[in-house]
Amino acid sequence: MNEYDDNRLESGVGSRRVLFQRRIQYVFNAGVLLVFLLPAVLLTLFVPNALIDRPQISGFVTMVHDVLPQGWGFFTRDPREPAITIWEPIGQNRWEQTSAISNAAPKSLFGFDRTVRTEQYEIDALTQNTSSAGWEECKSGDVSQCLKNFHGSKTSTRSSGEDLRFCGELALVQQSPVPWAWAGTETMMPAEFRVIEAQCHHSERR
């Protein structure tokens, strides 16, 4: 091995070392950010306003908003964003949610379950193929009861793809999650729903 090769080897090792050190630094910085700022962001998002208005807390919250104006969006999508789920008639005059509640739930392996991911693609397609107008209100938040009392017309919607799960009569339900501060209570958030007839056209695998 000549001097040129030695220099290249040392340069390669040095570059890998620098890259490794930078990665360690990035991980460390991210850890520090999460440890110190995540509790503050959660506080601003989920603690009731009555508590935040206290002088001891309001100054701290103001500082957090100045540092992180994006709030929770700095880390991920808004956890309070309305979710669209699928409900289907089970038996006579009874509706149940048949789609997964959340990709991030332990039941769905925190998003690694392929079945849940494909479910979401199917729900998105059904939503896009359905007019944005004509959603029914469910002010009580009791979706099962609202669907039971619904006697309007259904919207016919086409759905195409492989291994389609949601076909026939079903309801698209849009509802915000219950805020963390109200967790453990019987509070139900208002919802909107749309009863549709999904006409499934299955595609064959290639």
PDB file of C-alpha atoms in Angstrom, residues 3 41 58 63 68 93 104 132 161:
ATOM      1  CA  GLU A   3       1.249   6.734   0.590  1.00  0.00           C
ATOM      2  CA  VAL A  41     -45.737  21.623  24.611  1.00  0.00           C
ATOM      3  CA  SER A  58     -49.060  31.694  32.060  1.00  0.00           C
ATOM      4  CA  MET A  63     -42.216  31.533  26.746  1.00  0.00           C
ATOM      5  CA  LEU A  68     -42.087  26.830  19.637  1.00  0.00           C
ATOM      6  CA  ASN A  93     -80.489  -1.096  13.841  1.00  0.00           C
ATOM      7  CA  ALA A 104     -50.203   4.682  16.708  1.00  0.00           C
ATOM      8  CA  SER A 132     -67.521  17.331   0.754  1.00  0.00           C
ATOM      9  CA  GLY A 161     -58.062  -1.559  -5.303  1.00  0.00           C
TER      10      GLY A 161
END
